[in-house]
Short mmCIF file of C-alpha atoms in Angstrom, two decimals:
data_model
loop_
_atom_site.label_atom_id
_atom_site.label_comp_id
_atom_site.label_asym_id
_atom_site.label_seq_id
_atom_site.Cartn_x
_atom_site.Cartn_y
_atom_site.Cartn_z
CA MET A 1 -6.41 8.87 -9.75
CA THR A 2 -5.91 7.61 -6.46
CA SER A 3 -8.87 6.14 -4.35
CA PHE A 4 -11.75 7.80 -6.23
CA ASP A 5 -10.26 11.12 -6.53
CA THR A 6 -12.99 12.42 -8.38
CA SER A 7 -16.82 12.12 -7.47
CA PRO A 8 -18.18 9.21 -9.31
CA GLN A 9 -21.65 8.49 -10.48
CA LEU A 10 -22.85 6.83 -7.28
CA ASN A 11 -25.86 5.33 -9.19
CA VAL A 12 -23.16 3.07 -11.12
CA TRP A 13 -22.24 1.54 -7.40
CA ARG A 14 -26.18 1.13 -6.69
CA ALA A 15 -26.82 -0.45 -10.24
CA LEU A 16 -23.68 -2.97 -9.48
CA LEU A 17 -25.32 -3.70 -5.85
CA ALA A 18 -28.79 -4.21 -7.62
CA LEU A 19 -27.35 -6.83 -9.86
CA ALA A 20 -25.28 -8.58 -7.32
CA VAL A 21 -26.37 -12.09 -8.30
CA VAL A 22 -25.58 -11.44 -11.97
CA PHE A 23 -22.19 -10.21 -11.20
CA VAL A 24 -21.40 -12.72 -8.87
CA MET A 25 -22.39 -15.50 -11.31
CA LEU A 26 -20.13 -13.79 -13.84
CA ALA A 27 -17.16 -13.36 -11.56
CA THR A 28 -17.67 -17.20 -10.66
CA THR A 29 -17.51 -18.27 -14.37
CA GLY A 30 -14.34 -16.11 -14.75
CA TRP A 31 -15.83 -13.36 -16.97
CA THR A 32 -14.10 -10.52 -14.90
CA ALA A 33 -10.97 -12.40 -14.19
CA MET A 34 -9.99 -13.09 -17.92
CA ARG A 35 -6.17 -12.15 -18.67
CA HIS A 36 -4.03 -12.66 -21.53
CA HIS A 37 -1.68 -15.52 -21.06
CA ARG A 38 1.94 -14.71 -21.41
CA GLY A 39 5.47 -15.76 -20.93
CA ALA A 40 6.96 -15.33 -17.48
CA THR A 41 6.95 -11.81 -16.26
CA PRO A 42 10.40 -10.01 -15.26
CA LEU A 43 9.85 -10.77 -11.51
CA GLN A 44 8.96 -14.34 -12.07
CA ALA A 45 12.18 -14.74 -14.31
CA SER A 46 14.12 -13.37 -11.50
CA LEU A 47 12.55 -15.40 -8.91
CA SER A 48 12.97 -18.56 -11.12
CA ALA A 49 16.76 -17.53 -11.50
CA TRP A 50 17.09 -17.34 -7.85
CA GLU A 51 15.67 -20.64 -7.40
CA HIS A 52 18.52 -22.06 -9.66
CA GLY A 53 21.15 -20.03 -8.28
CA SER A 54 23.98 -20.48 -5.73
CA ILE A 55 26.49 -18.30 -3.72
CA ALA A 56 29.99 -19.79 -2.83
CA GLY A 57 29.02 -23.01 -3.94
CA HIS A 58 25.68 -23.33 -1.88
CA ARG A 59 22.17 -23.34 -2.93
CA LEU A 60 19.92 -20.15 -2.30
CA PRO A 61 17.32 -20.61 0.11
CA THR A 62 13.85 -20.72 -1.57
CA ALA A 63 12.52 -17.20 -2.21
CA ASP A 64 9.07 -17.80 -0.25
CA SER A 65 11.20 -18.86 3.13
CA SER A 66 9.99 -17.35 6.03
CA PRO A 67 11.41 -13.73 6.70
CA THR A 68 13.30 -15.03 9.69
CA ARG A 69 15.08 -17.89 7.73
CA LEU A 70 16.05 -15.31 5.01
CA THR A 71 17.34 -12.69 7.60
CA ARG A 72 19.43 -15.28 8.80
CA PHE A 73 20.60 -16.41 5.27
CA PHE A 74 21.48 -12.90 4.47
CA ALA A 75 23.29 -12.29 8.00
CA SER A 76 25.68 -15.08 7.08
CA LEU A 77 27.06 -13.46 3.72
CA THR A 78 29.64 -11.14 3.35
CA ASP A 79 28.88 -7.52 2.08
CA ARG A 80 30.26 -8.51 -1.33
CA GLN A 81 28.20 -11.69 -1.51
CA ARG A 82 25.06 -9.92 -0.54
CA ALA A 83 25.81 -7.19 -3.31
CA THR A 84 26.14 -9.94 -5.79
CA LEU A 85 22.80 -11.33 -5.07
CA ALA A 86 21.48 -8.17 -5.68
CA ASP A 87 23.28 -7.63 -8.95
CA ARG A 88 22.37 -11.05 -10.26
CA TYR A 89 18.61 -11.30 -9.01
CA PRO A 90 17.46 -7.57 -8.58
CA LEU A 91 13.79 -7.89 -8.63
CA ALA A 92 13.79 -11.25 -6.42
CA VAL A 93 15.92 -9.56 -3.74
CA GLY A 94 14.32 -6.16 -4.23
CA ASN A 95 10.65 -7.89 -3.22
CA MET A 96 12.05 -10.45 -0.75
CA ASN A 97 10.67 -9.93 2.67
CA GLY A 98 13.75 -10.97 5.02
CA ALA A 99 16.18 -9.42 2.91
CA PRO A 100 17.89 -6.36 4.62
CA VAL A 101 16.12 -3.12 3.67
CA GLU A 102 19.27 -1.38 2.48
CA LEU A 103 19.94 -4.18 0.12
CA ARG A 104 16.42 -4.18 -1.33
CA TYR A 105 16.84 -0.50 -1.77
CA ARG A 106 20.05 -1.12 -3.73
CA ALA A 107 18.45 -4.12 -5.78
CA ASN A 108 15.47 -2.04 -6.56
CA ARG A 109 17.57 0.77 -7.88
CA ILE A 110 19.18 -1.85 -10.49
CA ALA A 111 15.90 -3.39 -11.33
CA LEU A 112 14.52 0.00 -11.81
CA ASP A 113 17.42 1.01 -14.28
CA GLU A 114 16.76 -2.45 -16.15
CA ALA A 115 13.05 -1.39 -16.49
CA ARG A 116 13.83 2.04 -17.59
CA GLU A 117 15.84 0.89 -20.61
CA VAL A 118 12.93 -1.72 -21.52
CA GLU A 119 10.64 1.36 -21.56
CA ARG A 120 13.13 3.31 -23.50
CA LYS A 121 13.31 0.81 -26.22
CA ARG A 122 9.34 0.73 -26.51
CA MET A 123 9.25 4.57 -26.89
CA HIS A 124 10.79 3.84 -30.29
CA ASP A 125 9.00 0.54 -31.14
CA LYS A 126 7.06 0.86 -34.32
CA ARG A 127 4.81 -1.92 -33.61
CA LEU A 128 3.25 0.20 -30.79
CA THR A 129 0.57 2.89 -31.55
CA PRO A 130 1.57 6.40 -30.86
CA ASP A 131 -0.42 6.15 -27.37
CA GLY A 132 1.74 2.97 -26.50
CA GLN A 133 4.76 4.83 -27.24
CA ARG A 134 3.89 7.80 -25.01
CA GLU A 135 2.90 5.50 -22.34
CA ALA A 136 6.12 4.05 -22.56
CA GLY A 137 7.86 7.32 -22.15
CA ARG A 138 5.70 8.10 -19.09
CA ARG A 139 6.91 4.96 -17.59
CA MET A 140 10.42 5.47 -18.57
CA HIS A 141 10.52 8.81 -16.98
CA ARG A 142 8.76 7.59 -13.61
CA PHE A 143 11.20 4.91 -13.34
CA GLU A 144 13.99 7.36 -13.71
CA ALA A 145 12.51 9.40 -11.04
CA MET A 146 12.22 6.65 -8.59
CA MET A 147 15.85 5.96 -9.19
CA ALA A 148 17.18 9.27 -7.42
CA PRO A 149 19.96 8.33 -4.88
CA ASP A 150 17.77 9.90 -2.01
CA ARG A 151 14.85 7.38 -2.65
CA ARG A 152 14.31 4.30 -0.60
CA ILE A 153 12.11 2.01 -3.09
CA LEU A 154 11.47 -1.03 -0.84
CA SER A 155 9.52 -3.07 -3.53
CA PHE A 156 8.89 -2.69 -7.19
CA ASP A 157 7.26 -4.87 -9.86
CA PRO A 158 7.05 -3.17 -13.41
CA GLU A 159 4.48 -5.91 -14.82
CA GLY A 160 1.22 -4.52 -16.13
CA SER A 161 0.02 -1.40 -14.08
CA GLY A 162 2.91 -2.17 -11.68
CA ARG A 163 3.46 -2.06 -7.70
CA ALA A 164 6.04 -0.26 -5.49
CA ALA A 165 6.62 0.68 -2.03
CA GLU A 166 8.69 3.51 -0.77
CA VAL A 167 10.18 4.19 2.59
CA PHE A 168 10.47 7.82 4.40
CA GLY A 169 12.95 7.92 7.39
CA ASP A 170 15.05 5.09 8.44
CA LEU A 171 13.15 1.90 8.62
CA THR A 172 15.66 -0.11 10.57
CA LYS A 173 16.06 2.39 13.42
CA ALA A 174 12.67 3.59 13.54
CA GLU A 175 10.80 3.71 17.19
CA ARG A 176 7.33 3.83 15.18
CA ILE A 177 6.47 2.61 11.74
CA SER A 178 3.37 3.77 9.72
CA VAL A 179 2.10 2.06 6.64
CA VAL A 180 -0.02 4.16 4.15
CA VAL A 181 -2.45 1.86 2.05
CA PRO A 182 -3.98 3.74 -0.80
CA GLY A 183 -7.22 2.79 -2.71
CA VAL A 184 -8.25 2.43 -6.35
CA ASP A 185 -6.53 3.50 -9.44
CA THR A 186 -3.29 3.11 -7.70
CA ASN A 187 -0.36 2.08 -10.02
CA LEU A 188 3.22 3.05 -11.02
CA LEU A 189 2.30 5.95 -13.29
CA ASN A 190 0.43 7.79 -10.41
CA PHE A 191 2.45 6.57 -7.52
CA GLN A 192 3.33 10.16 -7.04
CA ARG A 193 2.00 13.29 -8.54
CA THR A 194 2.80 16.89 -8.95
CA SER A 195 -0.96 17.99 -9.03
CA ARG A 196 -2.96 16.86 -6.27
CA LYS A 197 0.25 15.53 -4.82
CA TYR A 198 -1.40 14.70 -1.24
CA SER A 199 -3.77 12.04 -3.06
CA ALA A 200 -1.02 10.09 -4.51
CA PRO A 201 0.67 7.39 -2.21
CA VAL A 202 4.22 9.12 -2.18
CA GLY A 203 2.60 12.42 -1.31
CA MET A 204 0.30 10.90 1.34
CA ALA A 205 3.55 9.31 2.97
CA GLN A 206 5.43 12.39 2.73
CA SER A 207 2.95 14.65 4.24
CA LEU A 208 2.31 11.96 7.12
CA TYR A 209 6.11 11.83 7.66
CA ALA A 210 6.51 15.45 8.18
CA ALA A 211 3.20 15.68 10.24
CA GLU A 212 4.97 13.11 12.65
CA ARG A 213 8.07 14.80 12.97
CA THR A 214 6.22 17.91 13.95
CA ALA A 215 4.07 16.07 16.37
CA SER A 216 6.78 14.30 18.02
CA PRO A 217 10.23 15.59 17.07
CA SER A 218 12.21 13.19 19.35
CA THR A 219 10.45 10.04 18.09
CA ARG A 220 12.17 8.14 15.24
CA THR A 221 9.49 7.51 12.91
CA ALA A 222 9.41 5.82 9.24
CA VAL A 223 6.50 5.68 6.96
CA ILE A 224 5.85 3.38 4.06
CA ALA A 225 3.86 4.55 0.80
CA TRP A 226 2.71 0.98 0.26
CA ALA A 227 1.12 0.52 -3.33
CA ASP A 228 2.42 -3.04 -3.41
CA TYR A 229 -0.94 -4.70 -4.46
CA THR A 230 -2.89 -4.59 -7.87
CA ALA A 231 -5.70 -2.08 -7.02
CA PRO A 232 -9.14 -1.84 -8.75
CA ASP A 233 -9.34 0.16 -12.02
CA GLY A 234 -11.84 2.67 -11.25
CA LEU A 235 -15.36 1.86 -10.51
CA GLY A 236 -16.73 -1.75 -11.29
CA ILE A 237 -16.77 -5.17 -10.08
CA ASP A 238 -13.30 -4.98 -8.70
CA SER A 239 -13.86 -2.15 -6.39
CA ALA A 240 -17.43 -3.26 -5.41
CA THR A 241 -16.07 -6.61 -4.12
CA ALA A 242 -12.82 -7.88 -2.36
CA MET A 243 -11.40 -9.57 -5.39
CA ARG A 244 -8.43 -7.10 -5.40
CA ALA A 245 -8.53 -6.64 -1.58
CA ALA A 246 -8.05 -10.27 -0.65
CA PRO A 247 -4.50 -10.94 -2.46
CA GLY A 248 -3.58 -7.48 -1.31
CA ALA A 249 -4.36 -8.16 2.40
CA VAL A 250 -1.87 -11.34 2.03
CA ARG A 251 0.87 -8.99 0.58
CA LEU A 252 0.24 -6.42 3.45
CA ASN A 253 0.50 -9.16 6.21
CA ALA A 254 3.71 -10.44 4.43
CA LEU A 255 5.37 -6.92 4.54
CA VAL A 256 4.32 -6.17 8.27
CA ARG A 257 5.68 -9.76 9.52
CA ALA A 258 9.05 -9.00 7.76
CA LEU A 259 9.67 -5.51 8.97
CA PRO A 260 12.73 -5.18 10.98
CA GLY A 261 12.78 -4.61 14.78
CA THR A 262 9.74 -5.01 16.85
CA SER A 263 8.49 -1.17 16.95
CA PRO A 264 4.85 -0.69 16.86
CA VAL A 265 3.07 -0.26 13.39
CA SER A 266 0.04 1.89 12.47
CA LEU A 267 -1.90 1.33 9.20
CA PHE A 268 -3.63 4.16 7.54
CA CYS A 269 -5.94 3.07 4.96
CA HIS A 270 -7.84 5.17 2.48
CA SER A 271 -10.92 4.54 0.61
CA TYR A 272 -10.50 0.85 -1.04
CA GLY A 273 -7.40 0.41 1.03
CA SER A 274 -9.62 0.25 4.29
CA VAL A 275 -11.34 -2.93 2.47
CA LEU A 276 -7.81 -4.44 2.19
CA CYS A 277 -6.94 -3.63 5.93
CA GLY A 278 -10.29 -5.13 7.09
CA LEU A 279 -9.42 -8.35 5.42
CA ALA A 280 -5.82 -8.40 6.62
CA ALA A 281 -6.65 -7.34 10.29
CA HIS A 282 -7.10 -10.72 11.96
CA THR A 283 -3.92 -12.08 10.54
CA LEU A 284 -1.57 -9.08 11.32
CA PRO A 285 1.02 -9.52 14.03
CA LYS A 286 0.42 -8.10 17.57
CA ARG A 287 3.06 -5.48 16.86
CA VAL A 288 0.18 -3.63 14.64
CA ALA A 289 -1.02 -1.22 17.13
CA ASP A 290 -3.49 0.79 15.09
CA ILE A 291 -5.69 0.47 12.04
CA ALA A 292 -7.25 3.99 10.93
CA VAL A 293 -9.45 4.31 7.97
CA ALA A 294 -10.21 7.45 5.96
CA GLY A 295 -13.16 7.71 3.49
CA SER A 296 -14.03 4.15 3.88
CA PRO A 297 -16.69 2.25 1.85
CA GLY A 298 -16.39 -0.45 4.56
CA MET A 299 -14.29 -3.20 6.09
CA ARG A 300 -16.24 -6.40 5.08
CA VAL A 301 -17.43 -6.50 8.66
CA GLU A 302 -20.60 -4.94 10.50
CA LYS A 303 -18.47 -4.29 13.76
CA ALA A 304 -14.92 -3.52 14.62
CA SER A 305 -14.84 -6.32 17.05
CA GLN A 306 -15.24 -8.72 14.15
CA LEU A 307 -12.06 -7.58 12.67
CA ARG A 308 -10.41 -9.84 15.30
CA THR A 309 -7.58 -7.62 16.09
CA SER A 310 -5.82 -6.39 19.39
CA ALA A 311 -5.09 -3.01 17.13
CA GLN A 312 -7.11 0.29 18.07
CA VAL A 313 -9.35 0.78 15.23
CA TRP A 314 -9.97 4.42 14.29
CA ALA A 315 -12.33 5.97 11.40
CA MET A 316 -12.81 9.57 9.95
CA ARG A 317 -14.97 10.87 7.21
CA ASP A 318 -14.73 14.47 5.87
CA ALA A 319 -18.19 16.13 5.62
CA ASP A 320 -17.91 16.56 1.84
CA ASP A 321 -16.48 12.92 1.06
CA TRP A 322 -19.12 11.54 -1.37
CA VAL A 323 -18.34 7.92 -0.17
CA GLN A 324 -20.73 8.63 2.51
CA ASP A 325 -23.60 8.11 -0.13
CA VAL A 326 -22.48 4.77 -1.04
CA PRO A 327 -24.81 1.90 0.25
CA TYR A 328 -23.01 0.50 3.39
CA LEU A 329 -24.18 -3.14 2.97
CA GLU A 330 -22.84 -6.29 1.58
CA LEU A 331 -24.92 -8.60 -0.91
CA GLY A 332 -23.87 -11.50 -2.78
CA GLY A 333 -20.23 -10.34 -2.37
CA LEU A 334 -21.02 -6.98 -3.61
CA GLY A 335 -20.48 -4.09 -1.05
CA HIS A 336 -18.30 -3.90 1.82
CA GLY A 337 -20.45 -3.85 4.93
CA GLU A 338 -21.32 -1.36 7.68
CA ASP A 339 -20.02 2.39 7.67
CA PRO A 340 -16.96 2.35 9.89
CA VAL A 341 -17.96 5.98 11.19
CA SER A 342 -21.34 4.84 12.42
CA ALA A 343 -22.00 4.28 16.07
CA VAL A 344 -22.83 0.73 15.50
CA PHE A 345 -19.53 0.01 13.95
CA GLY A 346 -17.73 0.78 17.05
CA ALA A 347 -14.61 2.60 15.68
CA ARG A 348 -12.97 5.27 17.70
CA VAL A 349 -14.28 8.30 15.36
CA LEU A 350 -11.97 11.07 14.54
CA SER A 351 -12.22 14.50 13.28
CA ALA A 352 -11.47 15.06 9.46
CA ARG A 353 -12.06 18.88 9.20
CA GLU A 354 -10.69 20.59 6.30
CA ALA A 355 -9.78 17.29 4.54
CA LYS A 356 -11.14 18.62 1.32
CA GLY A 357 -13.28 15.71 0.34
CA HIS A 358 -12.44 12.23 -0.59
CA GLY A 359 -9.02 12.63 -1.88
CA GLY A 360 -7.74 15.27 0.65
CA TYR A 361 -7.26 13.26 4.19
CA PHE A 362 -3.36 13.92 3.98
CA GLU A 363 -3.23 17.40 2.88
CA PRO A 364 -1.11 19.39 5.35
CA GLY A 365 -2.87 21.42 7.85
CA THR A 366 -5.93 19.25 8.05
CA ASP A 367 -7.23 17.59 11.19
CA SER A 368 -7.15 14.61 9.27
CA VAL A 369 -3.45 14.09 8.71
CA ALA A 370 -2.49 15.76 12.20
CA ASN A 371 -4.99 12.81 13.75
CA PHE A 372 -3.06 10.27 11.60
CA ALA A 373 0.26 11.71 12.93
CA GLU A 374 -0.51 11.60 16.63
CA ILE A 375 -1.75 8.16 16.25
CA GLY A 376 1.43 7.34 14.21
CA VAL A 377 3.54 8.54 17.19
CA GLY A 378 1.33 7.11 19.83
CA ALA A 379 0.37 10.23 21.20
CA TYR A 380 -3.35 9.06 21.52
CA GLU A 381 -4.55 11.55 24.18
CA SER A 382 -3.69 14.48 21.59
CA VAL A 383 -6.22 13.40 18.87
CA ARG A 384 -8.96 15.30 17.96
CA CYS A 385 -12.37 13.36 18.11
CA ALA A 386 -15.17 13.90 15.69
CA ASP A 387 -17.39 15.63 18.15
CA ASP A 388 -16.93 17.69 21.07
CA ALA A 389 -16.65 14.56 23.58
CA GLU A 390 -13.47 12.56 24.31
CA ALA A 391 -15.04 9.07 23.18
CA CYS A 392 -12.18 8.48 20.72
CA ARG A 393 -9.71 8.66 23.21
CA ALA A 394 -11.36 6.75 26.06
CA GLY A 395 -9.56 4.14 27.83
CA LEU A 396 -6.18 5.16 25.79
CA SER A 397 -2.91 6.83 27.14
CA ASP A 398 -0.09 7.97 25.04
CA THR A 399 1.75 4.83 26.50
CA ALA A 400 -0.92 2.52 25.13
CA SER A 401 0.85 0.75 22.76
CA ALA A 402 4.21 0.43 24.49
CA GLY A 403 3.26 -3.27 25.49
CA ARG A 404 2.45 -4.17 21.70
CA ALA A 405 6.13 -4.31 20.50
#
């Protein structure tokens, strides 16, 4: 379930806040961060092979080189050499900021095929429990679906619950780029859904992309379903703190800085994803024109001005969203600060009518997704404010973001 799809027991959250000191002490001693130590992950193995690899007798640049350097490196190669690198090091190339996006799509299709075969074998591994075999089958079918020729997988990591990002539209030619950042319980198995389609990252991005094309058919747009961070697993210490948001913010910043071109970028951050966006805000490049949050438990600050960003900050919340009952405070590292739709926070507050609760902000036909689309194409004068006033549009015009590119 993505981003608290179902209403949780809010007293659990309040109990976490009340026991802040205890949890912080436990977190400090590593109780909440214990992991089984295993060998290198598939991605780590691919990166290690890349570090020791070569092409045409020349060593490869380090995988964590700047996107600019990696872009220059790939541009210096022939098409055949680029394809060779994708074939040899699919996970490394598929997750490499600075590699050409079409090459990343190719590499990730290869990586997905390899991961699918691993899960196919695990389905019949007698050492696994029946539940383990069934999960392997679900993962195998998910990877197979993501390999479809018309899908553009920008990043993929099968380790653990998994990470992925998918592009809708032409990223290299887009005049406006939108990035959807989902919340808790996001993993590869629910990267997309048939039931409650628009509460999963793929459905969110598809809905936003369609709405943007409706809002401005002449504007070339691209939307990224960005589930390329390890999200919290349900309610608990991880979702009540920034433990998962902090490394996710680093990854989001790296993604935005490596996007091709100079087109304005808008971030659409749902639920715990808004915590991540709040932490990333001050590090993001100036091409980020908008940060819009929906169903937010807070952005780790008390006022929008404390985000230290030149981007416009937008917020919305449906009247039936349970998140409004979460204590908006921060205590001992627990909680995420002020309510982004409150007057004191200072965001531009948008209408979210018909958003269908916490998980329904991207449902087609809602004010929420229509507002996101107008922001995504830069049509600020067309957004609908949360009240009858025009406060959320004050000082903006449809060309307000032109100078940010």
